[in-house]
PDB file of C-alpha atoms in Angstrom:
ATOM      1  CA  MET A  88      60.877 175.859  37.902  1.00 44.00           C
ATOM      2  CA  GLU A  89      63.069 178.840  38.767  1.00 43.00           C
ATOM      3  CA  ASN A  90      63.653 181.235  35.864  1.00 46.00           C
ATOM      4  CA  LYS A  91      67.406 181.457  35.547  1.00 56.00           C
ATOM      5  CA  LEU A  92      67.349 183.918  32.670  1.00 71.00           C
ATOM      6  CA  LYS A  93      69.042 187.018  34.076  1.00 85.00           C
ATOM      7  CA  MET A  94      68.258 190.297  32.373  1.00 91.00           C
ATOM      8  CA  HIS A  95      70.167 193.509  32.978  1.00 93.00           C
ATOM      9  CA  LYS A  96      69.069 197.110  32.725  1.00 93.00           C
ATOM     10  CA  ILE A  97      71.283 199.520  30.823  1.00 92.00           C
ATOM     11  CA  GLY A  98      72.658 201.074  34.029  1.00 91.00           C
ATOM     12  CA  GLU A  99      73.869 197.682  35.273  1.00 91.00           C
ATOM     13  CA  LEU A 100      76.047 197.145  32.221  1.00 92.00           C
ATOM     14  CA  THR A 101      78.394 200.044  32.903  1.00 88.00           C
ATOM     15  CA  PRO A 102      80.033 198.496  35.988  1.00 92.00           C
ATOM     16  CA  LEU A 103      79.828 195.075  34.354  1.00 91.00           C
ATOM     17  CA  LEU A 104      81.413 195.974  31.019  1.00 94.00           C
ATOM     18  CA  GLY A 105      82.717 199.509  31.420  1.00 94.00           C
ATOM     19  CA  LEU A 106      80.382 200.725  28.647  1.00 93.00           C
ATOM     20  CA  SER A 107      78.288 203.853  29.044  1.00 93.00           C
ATOM     21  CA  ALA A 108      74.548 203.983  28.388  1.00 94.00           C
ATOM     22  CA  ASP A 109      75.257 206.344  25.464  1.00 95.00           C
ATOM     23  CA  THR A 110      77.629 203.792  23.917  1.00 95.00           C
ATOM     24  CA  LEU A 111      75.061 201.025  24.266  1.00 95.00           C
ATOM     25  CA  ARG A 112      72.369 203.157  22.649  1.00 94.00           C
ATOM     26  CA  TYR A 113      74.805 204.075  19.876  1.00 95.00           C
ATOM     27  CA  TYR A 114      75.660 200.420  19.209  1.00 95.00           C
ATOM     28  CA  GLU A 115      71.971 199.719  18.850  1.00 95.00           C
ATOM     29  CA  LYS A 116      71.550 202.690  16.502  1.00 95.00           C
ATOM     30  CA  ILE A 117      74.321 201.485  14.138  1.00 95.00           C
ATOM     31  CA  GLY A 118      73.168 197.866  14.236  1.00 94.00           C
ATOM     32  CA  LEU A 119      75.919 196.281  16.337  1.00 95.00           C
ATOM     33  CA  LEU A 120      73.299 195.341  18.890  1.00 94.00           C
ATOM     34  CA  THR A 121      70.029 194.063  17.561  1.00 91.00           C
ATOM     35  CA  HIS A 122      66.699 192.822  18.939  1.00 91.00           C
ATOM     36  CA  ILE A 123      67.205 194.324  22.359  1.00 94.00           C
ATOM     37  CA  ASN A 124      64.318 193.407  24.622  1.00 93.00           C
ATOM     38  CA  ARG A 125      62.296 196.032  26.413  1.00 94.00           C
ATOM     39  CA  THR A 126      60.050 195.982  29.420  1.00 93.00           C
ATOM     40  CA  ASN A 127      56.403 196.940  29.124  1.00 94.00           C
ATOM     41  CA  SER A 128      57.384 200.488  29.969  1.00 94.00           C
ATOM     42  CA  GLY A 129      59.956 200.574  27.180  1.00 93.00           C
ATOM     43  CA  VAL A 130      63.068 200.178  29.288  1.00 94.00           C
ATOM     44  CA  ARG A 131      65.854 198.281  27.543  1.00 94.00           C
ATOM     45  CA  ILE A 132      66.883 194.998  29.146  1.00 95.00           C
ATOM     46  CA  TYR A 133      69.884 192.965  28.069  1.00 95.00           C
ATOM     47  CA  SER A 134      70.205 189.209  28.109  1.00 93.00           C
ATOM     48  CA  ASP A 135      73.344 187.112  28.651  1.00 90.00           C
ATOM     49  CA  LYS A 136      73.442 186.654  24.884  1.00 91.00           C
ATOM     50  CA  ASP A 137      73.538 190.436  24.450  1.00 93.00           C
ATOM     51  CA  ILE A 138      76.360 190.642  26.993  1.00 94.00           C
ATOM     52  CA  SER A 139      78.277 187.929  25.166  1.00 91.00           C
ATOM     53  CA  ARG A 140      77.873 189.943  21.959  1.00 94.00           C
ATOM     54  CA  LEU A 141      79.083 193.093  23.712  1.00 95.00           C
ATOM     55  CA  LYS A 142      82.160 191.321  25.051  1.00 95.00           C
ATOM     56  CA  PHE A 143      82.942 190.149  21.529  1.00 94.00           C
ATOM     57  CA  ILE A 144      82.628 193.746  20.285  1.00 96.00           C
ATOM     58  CA  GLN A 145      84.997 194.920  23.025  1.00 95.00           C
ATOM     59  CA  ARG A 146      87.607 192.272  22.218  1.00 94.00           C
ATOM     60  CA  ALA A 147      87.445 193.088  18.506  1.00 94.00           C
ATOM     61  CA  GLN A 148      87.778 196.807  19.205  1.00 93.00           C
ATOM     62  CA  LYS A 149      90.909 196.171  21.280  1.00 92.00           C
ATOM     63  CA  MET A 150      92.345 194.553  18.157  1.00 90.00           C
ATOM     64  CA  ASN A 151      91.556 197.748  16.246  1.00 89.00           C
ATOM     65  CA  PHE A 152      88.877 196.156  14.083  1.00 93.00           C
ATOM     66  CA  SER A 153      86.621 198.810  12.560  1.00 94.00           C
ATOM     67  CA  LEU A 154      82.950 198.950  13.554  1.00 93.00           C
ATOM     68  CA  ALA A 155      82.014 197.906   9.994  1.00 93.00           C
ATOM     69  CA  GLU A 156      84.278 194.856  10.271  1.00 94.00           C
ATOM     70  CA  ILE A 157      82.859 194.037  13.686  1.00 96.00           C
ATOM     71  CA  LYS A 158      79.326 194.214  12.288  1.00 94.00           C
ATOM     72  CA  ASP A 159      80.271 191.676   9.601  1.00 93.00           C
ATOM     73  CA  LEU A 160      82.015 189.394  12.095  1.00 93.00           C
ATOM     74  CA  LEU A 161      78.920 189.476  14.279  1.00 93.00           C
ATOM     75  CA  LYS A 162      76.887 188.174  11.326  1.00 89.00           C
ATOM     76  CA  MET A 163      79.385 185.307  11.040  1.00 88.00           C
ATOM     77  CA  ARG A 164      79.067 184.741  14.765  1.00 88.00           C
ATOM     78  CA  GLU A 165      75.293 184.553  14.611  1.00 86.00           C
ATOM     79  CA  ASP A 166      75.080 182.139  11.712  1.00 86.00           C
ATOM     80  CA  PRO A 167      78.478 180.860  10.601  1.00 85.00           C
ATOM     81  CA  GLN A 168      77.125 178.193   8.256  1.00 84.00           C
ATOM     82  CA  HIS A 169      75.094 180.639   6.182  1.00 86.00           C
ATOM     83  CA  ALA A 170      77.465 183.601   6.207  1.00 87.00           C
ATOM     84  CA  ARG A 171      78.292 185.241   2.862  1.00 89.00           C
ATOM     85  CA  LYS A 172      81.581 184.399   1.200  1.00 91.00           C
ATOM     86  CA  GLU A 173      83.050 187.888   1.774  1.00 90.00           C
ATOM     87  CA  ILE A 174      82.294 187.628   5.472  1.00 91.00           C
ATOM     88  CA  ARG A 175      83.929 184.209   5.709  1.00 90.00           C
ATOM     89  CA  GLU A 176      87.000 185.655   3.967  1.00 93.00           C
ATOM     90  CA  LEU A 177      87.075 188.615   6.326  1.00 92.00           C
ATOM     91  CA  THR A 178      86.935 186.221   9.278  1.00 92.00           C
ATOM     92  CA  HIS A 179      89.852 184.204   7.851  1.00 92.00           C
ATOM     93  CA  HIS A 180      91.866 187.359   7.303  1.00 93.00           C
ATOM     94  CA  LYS A 181      91.212 188.645  10.799  1.00 93.00           C
ATOM     95  CA  LEU A 182      92.134 185.268  12.232  1.00 93.00           C
ATOM     96  CA  SER A 183      95.532 185.435  10.473  1.00 95.00           C
ATOM     97  CA  GLU A 184      96.081 188.933  11.856  1.00 92.00           C
ATOM     98  CA  ILE A 185      95.323 187.740  15.371  1.00 94.00           C
ATOM     99  CA  GLU A 186      97.646 184.740  15.067  1.00 95.00           C
ATOM    100  CA  SER A 187     100.485 186.949  13.872  1.00 95.00           C
ATOM    101  CA  LEU A 188      99.883 189.316  16.777  1.00 93.00           C
ATOM    102  CA  LEU A 189      99.797 186.390  19.197  1.00 95.00           C
ATOM    103  CA  ASN A 190     103.222 185.249  17.941  1.00 95.00           C
ATOM    104  CA  ASP A 191     104.661 188.735  18.467  1.00 95.00           C
ATOM    105  CA  LEU A 192     103.127 188.982  21.922  1.00 95.00           C
ATOM    106  CA  THR A 193     104.453 185.552  22.870  1.00 95.00           C
ATOM    107  CA  THR A 194     107.980 186.544  21.810  1.00 94.00           C
ATOM    108  CA  LEU A 195     107.728 189.796  23.745  1.00 94.00           C
ATOM    109  CA  ARG A 196     106.380 187.985  26.795  1.00 94.00           C
ATOM    110  CA  ASN A 197     109.269 185.509  26.687  1.00 93.00           C
ATOM    111  CA  GLU A 198     111.798 188.345  26.361  1.00 92.00           C
ATOM    112  CA  LEU A 199     110.385 190.162  29.367  1.00 92.00           C
ATOM    113  CA  LYS A 200     110.111 186.944  31.369  1.00 90.00           C
ATOM    114  CA  LEU A 201     113.782 186.252  30.726  1.00 91.00           C
ATOM    115  CA  LEU A 202     114.784 189.777  31.764  1.00 88.00           C
ATOM    116  CA  VAL A 203     112.706 189.559  34.951  1.00 88.00           C
ATOM    117  CA  ASN A 204     114.266 186.179  35.786  1.00 86.00           C
ATOM    118  CA  LEU A 205     117.780 187.514  35.224  1.00 81.00           C
ATOM    119  CA  CYS A 206     117.357 190.172  37.868  1.00 64.00           C
ATOM    120  CA  ALA A 207     115.568 187.837  40.282  1.00 61.00           C
ATOM    121  CA  GLY A 208     118.419 185.365  39.990  1.00 53.00           C
ATOM    122  CA  SER A 209     121.100 187.955  40.805  1.00 52.00           C
ATOM    123  CA  LYS A 210     119.489 189.251  44.021  1.00 49.00           C
ATOM    124  CA  GLU A 211     122.483 188.729  46.283  1.00 50.00           C
ATOM    125  CA  ASP A 212     124.810 190.625  43.948  1.00 50.00           C
ATOM    126  CA  GLY A 213     122.250 193.184  42.797  1.00 50.00           C
ATOM    127  CA  CYS A 214     120.769 193.259  39.353  1.00 56.00           C
ATOM    128  CA  PRO A 215     123.502 193.664  36.735  1.00 52.00           C
ATOM    129  CA  ILE A 216     121.028 194.889  34.149  1.00 54.00           C
ATOM    130  CA  ILE A 217     119.495 197.614  36.330  1.00 53.00           C
ATOM    131  CA  GLU A 218     122.910 198.633  37.661  1.00 52.00           C
ATOM    132  CA  GLY A 219     124.191 198.828  34.112  1.00 44.00           C
ATOM    133  CA  ILE A 220     121.368 201.169  33.191  1.00 46.00           C
ATOM    134  CA  GLU A 221     121.924 203.327  36.326  1.00 50.00           C
ATOM    135  CA  GLU A 222     125.610 203.729  35.595  1.00 47.00           C
ATOM    136  CA  LYS A 223     124.996 205.200  32.127  1.00 41.00           C
TER     137      LYS A 223
ATOM    138  CA  MET B 298     138.402 163.408   8.302  1.00 59.00           C
ATOM    139  CA  THR B 299     137.699 165.516  11.418  1.00 60.00           C
ATOM    140  CA  PRO B 300     134.419 164.463  13.020  1.00 66.00           C
ATOM    141  CA  LYS B 301     131.870 167.257  13.368  1.00 82.00           C
ATOM    142  CA  ARG B 302     131.741 168.737  16.876  1.00 92.00           C
ATOM    143  CA  SER B 303     128.505 169.439  18.697  1.00 95.00           C
ATOM    144  CA  ASN B 304     127.933 172.947  19.991  1.00 96.00           C
ATOM    145  CA  ILE B 305     127.256 173.511  23.666  1.00 97.00           C
ATOM    146  CA  GLU B 306     125.972 176.982  24.434  1.00 97.00           C
ATOM    147  CA  ILE B 307     125.735 178.245  27.981  1.00 96.00           C
ATOM    148  CA  PHE B 308     123.336 181.162  28.243  1.00 96.00           C
ATOM    149  CA  ALA B 309     124.665 183.558  30.851  1.00 93.00           C
ATOM    150  CA  ALA B 310     123.949 187.007  32.235  1.00 89.00           C
ATOM    151  CA  PRO B 311     126.595 189.569  33.181  1.00 83.00           C
ATOM    152  CA  GLY B 312     127.517 189.250  36.865  1.00 81.00           C
ATOM    153  CA  CYS B 313     125.699 185.946  37.257  1.00 84.00           C
ATOM    154  CA  ASN B 314     127.727 183.692  39.569  1.00 86.00           C
ATOM    155  CA  LYS B 315     125.771 180.558  38.766  1.00 89.00           C
ATOM    156  CA  CYS B 316     126.467 181.115  35.064  1.00 91.00           C
ATOM    157  CA  SER B 317     130.249 181.082  35.485  1.00 90.00           C
ATOM    158  CA  LYS B 318     129.879 177.937  37.619  1.00 93.00           C
ATOM    159  CA  ALA B 319     127.860 176.344  34.802  1.00 94.00           C
ATOM    160  CA  LYS B 320     130.622 176.873  32.255  1.00 94.00           C
ATOM    161  CA  LYS B 321     133.297 175.518  34.587  1.00 95.00           C
ATOM    162  CA  ARG B 322     131.128 172.518  35.395  1.00 96.00           C
ATOM    163  CA  VAL B 323     130.522 171.725  31.729  1.00 96.00           C
ATOM    164  CA  GLU B 324     134.226 171.946  30.945  1.00 96.00           C
ATOM    165  CA  LYS B 325     135.086 169.748  33.944  1.00 96.00           C
ATOM    166  CA  VAL B 326     132.577 167.047  32.998  1.00 97.00           C
ATOM    167  CA  LEU B 327     133.733 167.054  29.368  1.00 96.00           C
ATOM    168  CA  LEU B 328     137.289 166.394  30.566  1.00 96.00           C
ATOM    169  CA  GLU B 329     136.182 163.687  33.016  1.00 96.00           C
ATOM    170  CA  MET B 330     134.216 161.932  30.269  1.00 95.00           C
ATOM    171  CA  ASN B 331     137.156 162.399  27.914  1.00 95.00           C
ATOM    172  CA  VAL B 332     134.869 163.791  25.217  1.00 94.00           C
ATOM    173  CA  ALA B 333     136.019 167.411  25.082  1.00 94.00           C
ATOM    174  CA  GLU B 334     137.134 166.986  21.460  1.00 94.00           C
ATOM    175  CA  HIS B 335     133.538 166.216  20.457  1.00 93.00           C
ATOM    176  CA  PHE B 336     132.180 169.533  21.700  1.00 95.00           C
ATOM    177  CA  ALA B 337     132.706 173.243  21.142  1.00 96.00           C
ATOM    178  CA  VAL B 338     131.646 175.269  24.193  1.00 96.00           C
ATOM    179  CA  ARG B 339     130.442 178.846  23.917  1.00 96.00           C
ATOM    180  CA  GLU B 340     129.137 181.199  26.566  1.00 95.00           C
ATOM    181  CA  VAL B 341     126.284 183.319  25.207  1.00 95.00           C
ATOM    182  CA  ASN B 342     125.737 186.740  26.754  1.00 92.00           C
ATOM    183  CA  ILE B 343     121.951 186.949  27.069  1.00 90.00           C
ATOM    184  CA  VAL B 344     121.912 190.739  26.998  1.00 86.00           C
ATOM    185  CA  GLU B 345     123.836 190.853  23.719  1.00 88.00           C
ATOM    186  CA  GLU B 346     122.025 187.943  22.078  1.00 91.00           C
ATOM    187  CA  LEU B 347     118.572 188.338  23.539  1.00 91.00           C
ATOM    188  CA  ASP B 348     116.664 187.468  20.342  1.00 90.00           C
ATOM    189  CA  TYR B 349     118.631 184.260  19.916  1.00 94.00           C
ATOM    190  CA  ALA B 350     118.095 183.243  23.544  1.00 94.00           C
ATOM    191  CA  VAL B 351     114.363 183.866  23.329  1.00 93.00           C
ATOM    192  CA  SER B 352     114.107 181.927  20.058  1.00 93.00           C
ATOM    193  CA  LEU B 353     115.521 178.856  21.810  1.00 96.00           C
ATOM    194  CA  GLY B 354     113.074 179.201  24.691  1.00 94.00           C
ATOM    195  CA  VAL B 355     115.594 180.391  27.269  1.00 95.00           C
ATOM    196  CA  LEU B 356     113.689 181.880  30.212  1.00 92.00           C
ATOM    197  CA  THR B 357     116.326 181.868  32.935  1.00 91.00           C
ATOM    198  CA  THR B 358     120.084 181.721  33.364  1.00 92.00           C
ATOM    199  CA  PRO B 359     122.139 179.704  33.307  1.00 94.00           C
ATOM    200  CA  SER B 360     120.563 177.597  30.570  1.00 95.00           C
ATOM    201  CA  ILE B 361     122.309 175.053  28.400  1.00 97.00           C
ATOM    202  CA  ALA B 362     121.636 174.211  24.770  1.00 97.00           C
ATOM    203  CA  ILE B 363     123.245 171.573  22.570  1.00 97.00           C
ATOM    204  CA  ASN B 364     123.132 172.179  18.821  1.00 96.00           C
ATOM    205  CA  GLY B 365     120.485 174.859  19.180  1.00 96.00           C
ATOM    206  CA  GLU B 366     118.192 172.822  21.389  1.00 96.00           C
ATOM    207  CA  LEU B 367     117.587 173.804  25.006  1.00 97.00           C
ATOM    208  CA  VAL B 368     118.538 170.836  27.236  1.00 96.00           C
ATOM    209  CA  TYR B 369     118.668 172.293  30.742  1.00 96.00           C
ATOM    210  CA  ALA B 370     117.353 175.440  32.382  1.00 94.00           C
ATOM    211  CA  ALA B 371     119.286 176.019  35.661  1.00 91.00           C
ATOM    212  CA  LEU B 372     122.705 175.168  37.068  1.00 93.00           C
ATOM    213  CA  PRO B 373     122.987 171.414  36.480  1.00 94.00           C
ATOM    214  CA  ALA B 374     124.629 169.041  38.923  1.00 95.00           C
ATOM    215  CA  GLU B 375     127.665 167.231  37.508  1.00 96.00           C
ATOM    216  CA  SER B 376     125.756 163.940  37.511  1.00 96.00           C
ATOM    217  CA  VAL B 377     122.974 165.542  35.465  1.00 96.00           C
ATOM    218  CA  LEU B 378     125.511 166.901  32.998  1.00 96.00           C
ATOM    219  CA  HIS B 379     127.031 163.439  32.647  1.00 96.00           C
ATOM    220  CA  LYS B 380     123.609 162.023  31.747  1.00 96.00           C
ATOM    221  CA  ILE B 381     122.793 164.812  29.305  1.00 95.00           C
ATOM    222  CA  LEU B 382     126.106 164.530  27.472  1.00 95.00           C
ATOM    223  CA  ALA B 383     126.074 160.724  27.429  1.00 94.00           C
ATOM    224  CA  SER B 384     122.537 160.752  26.064  1.00 94.00           C
ATOM    225  CA  HIS B 385     123.542 163.224  23.363  1.00 94.00           C
ATOM    226  CA  LEU B 386     126.596 161.171  22.360  1.00 92.00           C
ATOM    227  CA  ASN B 387     124.502 157.974  22.184  1.00 89.00           C
ATOM    228  CA  GLY B 388     121.890 159.638  20.096  1.00 83.00           C
ATOM    229  CA  LYS B 389     124.383 160.938  17.493  1.00 57.00           C
TER     230      LYS B 389
END
């Protein structure tokens, strides 16, 4: 049976995730990445599960979660049913933050969509909004 | 007792030809249906009331709302307007 488990060396992750080898080693040092496999010669190799974890870390960082918070959320991710109460509460809190941000982003998206549609609709007569700005 | 009028809002952009057609069309259909007294018509300048337009889900102009609910997004044909207004009056 073909082994479909794909493992990646550290150098392959940079083009894949945009993370440097130094960053990956640092994440391991501070415990964000754990149980990283190595080859017989000691070279780190990363599984799809490790990549999934790294993508989670990247998404959380984009939301300005601290590394300490991310570490706790990763514990929740690994074993949600046995996570400590404080970690469950942190997860709830972060979820509320994300939902609030999503609402703001949705409103902003709708505003910009409307503005883009206004100009597209006025092609034959020019864009009144852009012309208004240019006249000022 | 004066019956309460429904509010028709036509969301329009400055310099938008279709938007001015929308308002004229609405007024014409209201007269044809002889129901003008049941409606108050207001043209909403999208640029000045952007937050309000977005809150109703307006994504293009012209768009038409009745009592704060978006009912049509585009320039409606007169026949479509007839149906929308008749449906609203029947549902009251």
